[in-house]
PDB file of C-alpha atoms in Angstrom:
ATOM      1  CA  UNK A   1      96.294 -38.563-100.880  1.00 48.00           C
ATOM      2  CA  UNK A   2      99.250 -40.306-103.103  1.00 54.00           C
ATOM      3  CA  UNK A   3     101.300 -37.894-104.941  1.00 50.00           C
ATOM      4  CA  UNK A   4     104.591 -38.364-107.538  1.00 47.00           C
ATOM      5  CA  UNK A   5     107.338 -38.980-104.882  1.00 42.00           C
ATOM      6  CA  UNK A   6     110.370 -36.413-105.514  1.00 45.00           C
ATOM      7  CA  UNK A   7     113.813 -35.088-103.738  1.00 47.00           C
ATOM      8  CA  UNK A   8     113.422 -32.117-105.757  1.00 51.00           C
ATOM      9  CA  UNK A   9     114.986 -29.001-103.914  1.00 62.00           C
ATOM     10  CA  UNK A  10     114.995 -25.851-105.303  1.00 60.00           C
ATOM     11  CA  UNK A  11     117.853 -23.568-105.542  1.00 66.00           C
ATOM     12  CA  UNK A  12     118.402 -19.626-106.039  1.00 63.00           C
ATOM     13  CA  UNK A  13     116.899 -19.876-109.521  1.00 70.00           C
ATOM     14  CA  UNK A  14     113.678 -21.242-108.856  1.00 72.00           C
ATOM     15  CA  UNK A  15     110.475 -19.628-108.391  1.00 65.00           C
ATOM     16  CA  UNK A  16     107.801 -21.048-106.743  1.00 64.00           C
ATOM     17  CA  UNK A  17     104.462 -20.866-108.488  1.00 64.00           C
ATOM     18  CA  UNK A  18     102.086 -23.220-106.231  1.00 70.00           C
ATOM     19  CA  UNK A  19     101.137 -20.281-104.339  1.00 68.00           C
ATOM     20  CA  UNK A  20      99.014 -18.654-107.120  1.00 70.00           C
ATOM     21  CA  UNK A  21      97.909 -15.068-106.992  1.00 86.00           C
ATOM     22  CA  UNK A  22      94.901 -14.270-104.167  1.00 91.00           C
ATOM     23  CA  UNK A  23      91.624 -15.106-105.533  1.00 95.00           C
ATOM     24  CA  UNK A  24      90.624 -11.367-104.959  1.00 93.00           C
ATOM     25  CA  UNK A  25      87.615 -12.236-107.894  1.00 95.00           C
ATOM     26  CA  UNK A  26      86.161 -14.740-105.633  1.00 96.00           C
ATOM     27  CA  UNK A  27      86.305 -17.314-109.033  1.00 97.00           C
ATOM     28  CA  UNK A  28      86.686 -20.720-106.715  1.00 97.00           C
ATOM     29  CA  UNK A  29      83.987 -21.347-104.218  1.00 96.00           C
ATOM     30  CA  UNK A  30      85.157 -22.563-100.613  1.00 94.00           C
ATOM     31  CA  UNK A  31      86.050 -25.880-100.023  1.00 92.00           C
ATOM     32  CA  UNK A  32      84.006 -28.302 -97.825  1.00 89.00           C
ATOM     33  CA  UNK A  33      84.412 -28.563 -94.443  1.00 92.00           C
ATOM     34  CA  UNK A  34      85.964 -31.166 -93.601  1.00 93.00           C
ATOM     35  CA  UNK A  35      87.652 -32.007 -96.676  1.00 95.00           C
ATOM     36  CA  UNK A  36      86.794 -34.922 -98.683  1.00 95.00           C
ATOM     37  CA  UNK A  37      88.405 -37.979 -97.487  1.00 96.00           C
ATOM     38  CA  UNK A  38      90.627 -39.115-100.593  1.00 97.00           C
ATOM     39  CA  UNK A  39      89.835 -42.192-102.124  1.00 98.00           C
ATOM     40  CA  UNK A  40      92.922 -45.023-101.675  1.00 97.00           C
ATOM     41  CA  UNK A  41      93.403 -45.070-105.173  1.00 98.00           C
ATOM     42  CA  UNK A  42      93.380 -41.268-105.995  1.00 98.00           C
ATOM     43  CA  UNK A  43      97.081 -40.389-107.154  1.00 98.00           C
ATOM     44  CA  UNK A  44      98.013 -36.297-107.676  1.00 97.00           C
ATOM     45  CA  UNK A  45     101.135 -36.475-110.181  1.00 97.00           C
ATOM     46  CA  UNK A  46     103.174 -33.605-111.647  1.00 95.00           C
ATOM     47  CA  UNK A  47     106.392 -33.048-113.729  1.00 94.00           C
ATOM     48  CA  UNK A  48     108.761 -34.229-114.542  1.00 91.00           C
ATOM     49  CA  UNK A  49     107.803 -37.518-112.837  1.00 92.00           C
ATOM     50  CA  UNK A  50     106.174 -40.231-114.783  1.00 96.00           C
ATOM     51  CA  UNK A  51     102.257 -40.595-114.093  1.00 97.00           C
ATOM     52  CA  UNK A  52     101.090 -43.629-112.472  1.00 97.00           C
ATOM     53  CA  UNK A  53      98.095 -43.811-114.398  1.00 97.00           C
ATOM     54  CA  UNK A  54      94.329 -45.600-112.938  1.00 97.00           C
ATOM     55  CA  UNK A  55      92.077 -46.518-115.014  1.00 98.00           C
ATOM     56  CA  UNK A  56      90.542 -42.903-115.352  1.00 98.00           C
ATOM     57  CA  UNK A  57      92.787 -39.528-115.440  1.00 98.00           C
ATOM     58  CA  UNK A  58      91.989 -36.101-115.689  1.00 98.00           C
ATOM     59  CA  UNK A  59      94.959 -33.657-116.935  1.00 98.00           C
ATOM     60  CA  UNK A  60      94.181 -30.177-115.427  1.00 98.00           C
ATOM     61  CA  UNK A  61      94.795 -27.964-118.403  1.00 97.00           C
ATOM     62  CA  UNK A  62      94.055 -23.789-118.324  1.00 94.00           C
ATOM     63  CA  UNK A  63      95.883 -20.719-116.216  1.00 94.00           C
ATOM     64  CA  UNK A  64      99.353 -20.933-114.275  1.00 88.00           C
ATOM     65  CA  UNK A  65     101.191 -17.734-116.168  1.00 82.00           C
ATOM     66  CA  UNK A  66     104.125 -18.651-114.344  1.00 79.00           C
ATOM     67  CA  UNK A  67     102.324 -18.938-110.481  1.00 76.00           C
ATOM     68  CA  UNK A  68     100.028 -15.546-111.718  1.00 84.00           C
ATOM     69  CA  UNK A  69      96.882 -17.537-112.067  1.00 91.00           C
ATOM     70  CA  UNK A  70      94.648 -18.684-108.722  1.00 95.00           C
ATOM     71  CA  UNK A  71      95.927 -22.308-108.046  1.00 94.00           C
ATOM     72  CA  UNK A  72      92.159 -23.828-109.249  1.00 96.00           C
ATOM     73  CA  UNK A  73      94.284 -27.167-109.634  1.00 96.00           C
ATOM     74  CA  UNK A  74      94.859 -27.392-105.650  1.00 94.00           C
ATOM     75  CA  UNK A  75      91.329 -26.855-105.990  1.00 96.00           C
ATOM     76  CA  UNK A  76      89.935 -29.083-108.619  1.00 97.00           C
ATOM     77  CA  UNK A  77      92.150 -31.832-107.639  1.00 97.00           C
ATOM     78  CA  UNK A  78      90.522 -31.847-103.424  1.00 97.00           C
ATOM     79  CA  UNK A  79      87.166 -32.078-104.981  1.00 97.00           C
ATOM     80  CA  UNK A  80      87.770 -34.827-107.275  1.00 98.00           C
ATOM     81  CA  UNK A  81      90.201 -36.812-104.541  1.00 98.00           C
ATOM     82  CA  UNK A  82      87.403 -38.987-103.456  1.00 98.00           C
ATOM     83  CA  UNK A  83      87.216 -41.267-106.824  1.00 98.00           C
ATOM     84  CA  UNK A  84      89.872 -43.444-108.039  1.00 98.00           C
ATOM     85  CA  UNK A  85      91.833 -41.575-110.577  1.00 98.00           C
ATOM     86  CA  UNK A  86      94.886 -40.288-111.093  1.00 98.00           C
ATOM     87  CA  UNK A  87      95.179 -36.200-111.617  1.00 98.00           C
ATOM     88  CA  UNK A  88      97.655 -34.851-114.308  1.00 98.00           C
ATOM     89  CA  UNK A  89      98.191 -31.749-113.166  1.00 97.00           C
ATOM     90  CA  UNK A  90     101.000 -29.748-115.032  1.00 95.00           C
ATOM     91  CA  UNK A  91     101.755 -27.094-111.937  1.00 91.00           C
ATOM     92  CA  UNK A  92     104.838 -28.727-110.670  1.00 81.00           C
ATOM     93  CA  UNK A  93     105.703 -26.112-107.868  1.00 71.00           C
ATOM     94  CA  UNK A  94     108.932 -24.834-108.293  1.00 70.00           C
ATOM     95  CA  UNK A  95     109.956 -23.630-111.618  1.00 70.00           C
ATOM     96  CA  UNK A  96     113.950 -22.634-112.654  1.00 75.00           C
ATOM     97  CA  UNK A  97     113.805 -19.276-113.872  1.00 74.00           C
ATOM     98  CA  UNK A  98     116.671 -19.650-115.852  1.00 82.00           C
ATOM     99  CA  UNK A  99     115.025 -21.987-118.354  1.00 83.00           C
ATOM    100  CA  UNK A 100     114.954 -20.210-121.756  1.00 93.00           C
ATOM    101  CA  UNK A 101     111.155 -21.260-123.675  1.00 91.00           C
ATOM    102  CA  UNK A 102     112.903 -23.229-126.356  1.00 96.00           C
ATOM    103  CA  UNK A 103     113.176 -26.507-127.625  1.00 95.00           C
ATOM    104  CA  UNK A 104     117.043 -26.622-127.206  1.00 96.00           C
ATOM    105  CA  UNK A 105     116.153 -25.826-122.784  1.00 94.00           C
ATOM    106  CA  UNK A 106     116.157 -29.460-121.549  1.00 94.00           C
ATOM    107  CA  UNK A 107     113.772 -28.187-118.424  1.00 89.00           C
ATOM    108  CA  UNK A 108     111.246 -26.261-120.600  1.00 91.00           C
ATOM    109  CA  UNK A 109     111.385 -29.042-123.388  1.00 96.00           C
ATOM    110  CA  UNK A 110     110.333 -31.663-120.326  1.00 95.00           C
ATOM    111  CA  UNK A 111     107.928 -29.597-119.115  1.00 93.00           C
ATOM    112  CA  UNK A 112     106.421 -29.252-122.555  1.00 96.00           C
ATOM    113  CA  UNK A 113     106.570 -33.128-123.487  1.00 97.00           C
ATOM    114  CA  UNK A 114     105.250 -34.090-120.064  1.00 97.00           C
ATOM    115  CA  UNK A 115     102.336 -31.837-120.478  1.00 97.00           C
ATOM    116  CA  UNK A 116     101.898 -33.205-124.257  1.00 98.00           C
ATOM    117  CA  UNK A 117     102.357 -36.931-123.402  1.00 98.00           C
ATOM    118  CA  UNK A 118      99.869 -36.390-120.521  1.00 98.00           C
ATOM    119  CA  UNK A 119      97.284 -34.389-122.830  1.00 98.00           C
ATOM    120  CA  UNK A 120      97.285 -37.345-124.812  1.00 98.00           C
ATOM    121  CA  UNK A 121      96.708 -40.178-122.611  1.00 98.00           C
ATOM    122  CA  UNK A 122      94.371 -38.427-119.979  1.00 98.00           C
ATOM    123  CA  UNK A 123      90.274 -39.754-120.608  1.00 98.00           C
ATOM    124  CA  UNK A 124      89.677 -36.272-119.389  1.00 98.00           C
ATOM    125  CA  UNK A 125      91.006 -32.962-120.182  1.00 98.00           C
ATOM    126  CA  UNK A 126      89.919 -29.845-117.687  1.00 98.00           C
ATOM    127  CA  UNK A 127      90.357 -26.482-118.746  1.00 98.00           C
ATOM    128  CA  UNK A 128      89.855 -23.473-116.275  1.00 98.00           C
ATOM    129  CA  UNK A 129      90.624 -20.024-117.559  1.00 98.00           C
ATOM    130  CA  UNK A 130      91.559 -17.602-114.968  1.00 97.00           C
ATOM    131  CA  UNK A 131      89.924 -14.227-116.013  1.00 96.00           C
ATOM    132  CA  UNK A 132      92.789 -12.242-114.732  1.00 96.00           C
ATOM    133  CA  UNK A 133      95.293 -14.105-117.193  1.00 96.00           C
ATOM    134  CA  UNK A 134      95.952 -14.149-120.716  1.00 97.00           C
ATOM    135  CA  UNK A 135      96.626 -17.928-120.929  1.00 96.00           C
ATOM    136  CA  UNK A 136      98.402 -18.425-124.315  1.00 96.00           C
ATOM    137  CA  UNK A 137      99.175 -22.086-123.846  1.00 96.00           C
ATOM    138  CA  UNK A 138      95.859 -22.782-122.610  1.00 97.00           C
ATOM    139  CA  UNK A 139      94.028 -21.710-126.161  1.00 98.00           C
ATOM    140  CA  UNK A 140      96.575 -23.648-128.055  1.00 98.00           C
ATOM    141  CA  UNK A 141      95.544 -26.694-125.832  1.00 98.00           C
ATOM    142  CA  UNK A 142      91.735 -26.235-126.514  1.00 98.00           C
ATOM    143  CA  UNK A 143      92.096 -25.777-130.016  1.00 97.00           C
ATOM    144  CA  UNK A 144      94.517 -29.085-130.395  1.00 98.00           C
ATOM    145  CA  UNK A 145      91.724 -30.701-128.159  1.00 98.00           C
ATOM    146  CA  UNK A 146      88.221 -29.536-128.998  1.00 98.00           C
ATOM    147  CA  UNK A 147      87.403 -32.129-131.154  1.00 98.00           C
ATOM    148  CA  UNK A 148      88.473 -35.461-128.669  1.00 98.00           C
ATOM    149  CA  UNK A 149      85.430 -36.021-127.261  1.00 98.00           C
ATOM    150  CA  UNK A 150      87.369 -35.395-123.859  1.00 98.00           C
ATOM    151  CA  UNK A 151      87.138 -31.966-122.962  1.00 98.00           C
ATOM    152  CA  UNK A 152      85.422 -29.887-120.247  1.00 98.00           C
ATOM    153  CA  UNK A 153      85.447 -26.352-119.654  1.00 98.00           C
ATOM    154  CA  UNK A 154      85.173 -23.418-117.969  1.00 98.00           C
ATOM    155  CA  UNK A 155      85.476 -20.222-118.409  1.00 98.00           C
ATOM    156  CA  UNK A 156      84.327 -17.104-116.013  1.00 97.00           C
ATOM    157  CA  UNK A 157      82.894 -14.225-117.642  1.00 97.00           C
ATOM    158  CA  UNK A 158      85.117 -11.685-118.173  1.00 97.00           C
ATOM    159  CA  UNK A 159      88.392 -13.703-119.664  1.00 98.00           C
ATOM    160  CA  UNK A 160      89.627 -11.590-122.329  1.00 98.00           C
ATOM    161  CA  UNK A 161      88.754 -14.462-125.056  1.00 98.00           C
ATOM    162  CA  UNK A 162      86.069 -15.849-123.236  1.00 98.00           C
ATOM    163  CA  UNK A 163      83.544 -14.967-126.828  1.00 98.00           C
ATOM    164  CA  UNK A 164      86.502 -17.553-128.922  1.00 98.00           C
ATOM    165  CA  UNK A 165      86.733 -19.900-126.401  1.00 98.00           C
ATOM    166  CA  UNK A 166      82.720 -20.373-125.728  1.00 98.00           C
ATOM    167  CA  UNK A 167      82.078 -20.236-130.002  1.00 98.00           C
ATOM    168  CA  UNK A 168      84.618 -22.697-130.378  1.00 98.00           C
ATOM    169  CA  UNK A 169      83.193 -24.982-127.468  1.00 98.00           C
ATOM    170  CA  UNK A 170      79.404 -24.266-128.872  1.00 98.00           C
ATOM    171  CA  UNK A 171      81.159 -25.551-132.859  1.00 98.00           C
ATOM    172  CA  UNK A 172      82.415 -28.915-131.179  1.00 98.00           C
ATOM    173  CA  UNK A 173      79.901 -29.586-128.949  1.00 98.00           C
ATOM    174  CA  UNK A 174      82.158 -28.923-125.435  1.00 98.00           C
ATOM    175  CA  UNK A 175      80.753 -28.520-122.207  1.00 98.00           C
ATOM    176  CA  UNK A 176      81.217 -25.445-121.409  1.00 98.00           C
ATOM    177  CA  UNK A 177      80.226 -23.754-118.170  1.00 98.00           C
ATOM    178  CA  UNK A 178      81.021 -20.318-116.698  1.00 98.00           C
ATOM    179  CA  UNK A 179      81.772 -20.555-112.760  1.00 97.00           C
ATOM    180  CA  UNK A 180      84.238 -23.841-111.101  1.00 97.00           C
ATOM    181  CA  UNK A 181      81.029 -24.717-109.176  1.00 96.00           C
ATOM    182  CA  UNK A 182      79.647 -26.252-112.233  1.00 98.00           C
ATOM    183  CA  UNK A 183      82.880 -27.508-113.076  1.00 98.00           C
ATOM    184  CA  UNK A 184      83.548 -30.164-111.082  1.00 97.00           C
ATOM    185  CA  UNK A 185      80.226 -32.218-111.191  1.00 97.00           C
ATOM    186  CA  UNK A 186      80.772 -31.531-115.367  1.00 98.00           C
ATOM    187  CA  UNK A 187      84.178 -33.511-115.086  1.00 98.00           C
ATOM    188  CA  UNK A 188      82.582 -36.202-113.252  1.00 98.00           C
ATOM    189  CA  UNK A 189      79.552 -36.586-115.584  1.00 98.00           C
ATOM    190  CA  UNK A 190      82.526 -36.829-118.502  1.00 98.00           C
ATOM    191  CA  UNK A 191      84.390 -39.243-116.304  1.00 98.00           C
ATOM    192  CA  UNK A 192      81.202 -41.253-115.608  1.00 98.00           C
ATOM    193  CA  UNK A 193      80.814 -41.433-119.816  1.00 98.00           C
ATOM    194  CA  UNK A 194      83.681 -43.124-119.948  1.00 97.00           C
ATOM    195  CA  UNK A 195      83.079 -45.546-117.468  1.00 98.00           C
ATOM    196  CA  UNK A 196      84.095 -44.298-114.328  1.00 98.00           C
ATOM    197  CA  UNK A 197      81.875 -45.880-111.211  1.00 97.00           C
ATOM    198  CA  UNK A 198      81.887 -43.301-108.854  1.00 96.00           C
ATOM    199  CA  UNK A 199      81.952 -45.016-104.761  1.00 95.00           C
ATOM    200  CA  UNK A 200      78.882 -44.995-103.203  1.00 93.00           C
ATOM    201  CA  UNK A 201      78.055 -42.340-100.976  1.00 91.00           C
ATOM    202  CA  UNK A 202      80.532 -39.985-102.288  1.00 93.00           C
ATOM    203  CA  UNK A 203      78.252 -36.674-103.822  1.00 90.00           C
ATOM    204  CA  UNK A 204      79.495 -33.513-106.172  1.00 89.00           C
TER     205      UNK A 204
END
């Protein structure tokens, strides 16, 4: 599976989110066994490296709160690894605590103009809303996004603004879809839309 190449190494500031908290709710189902074989052209890419983008890309928007969220983009990206795209997934590991959430904080305003730059140029935009998180950043995402023509989402019963999220998806005509099992096959019918011929053989 290609991924961004970095030397990145973390120092006494940094906190690393990757992990994600236990999925205690049971919201992802269990990977396949064996693992899908990645496709040669799949590419994983996070900040602050450039994307090396394919023809097709899917940004993985929704819950990190700072490594509090279940890492669904580990996830989302194994199950989609067999087609030949590149994933734009904002989780970039290891995050310096020190960085202050304002424009003036050269880490946070990368983090923030990689995620935006991506948004914009992805041909698909996921969105996963962990129920245990509030997610902020996430609903300003959907709302910028709703009305692309791009979007797929889900979101388990029991997020706290599940009833917004689900009206506003039903108003712009979003797939929307309430458990990560239907997820996945939803980004690939999206993907296929837009042109995406998915390898023979491989099944969602």
């Amino acid at each position: 599976m290609a991924t961004s190449a970095t030397s990145f190494e973390p120092t006494a500031t940094h906190i690393d989110i990757d992990a994600g908290n236990a999925d205690t709710d049971n919201q992802l189902p269990p990977l396949p066994s064996p693992l899908p074989t990645p496709h040669p052209d799949f590419i994983h890419c996070n900040p602050p490296h450039d994307p090396t983008y394919r023809a097709h890309s899917v940004f993985l928007a929704g819950s990190i709160e700072m490594g509090k969220a279940i890492n669904w983009q580990r996830h989302l990206s194994t199950s989609l690894s067999p087609l030949p795209i590149t994933i734009l997934n904002p989780r970039r590991g290891h995050w310096d605590a020190m960085a202050k959430p304002t424009p003036q904080d050269k880490t946070f305003r990368t983090q923030v103009e990689w995620e935006l730059g991506a948004l914009e140029n992805a041909s698909v935009i996921a969105f996963f809303f962990d129920k245990n998180t509030l997610s902020p950043v996430s609903l300003l995402e959907l709302g910028l996004w709703a009305r692309s023509g791009k979007v797929v989402v889900c979101c388990p019963e029991g997020y706290w603004k599940g009833g917004n999220v689900r009206l506003v998806c039903e108003r712009e005509g979003v797939p929307c879809v309430t458990s990560f099992r239907e997820l996945v096959p939803e980004v690939v019918r999206m993907l296929k839309s837009k042109g995406l011929e998915v390898p023979e053989g491989v099944k969602f």
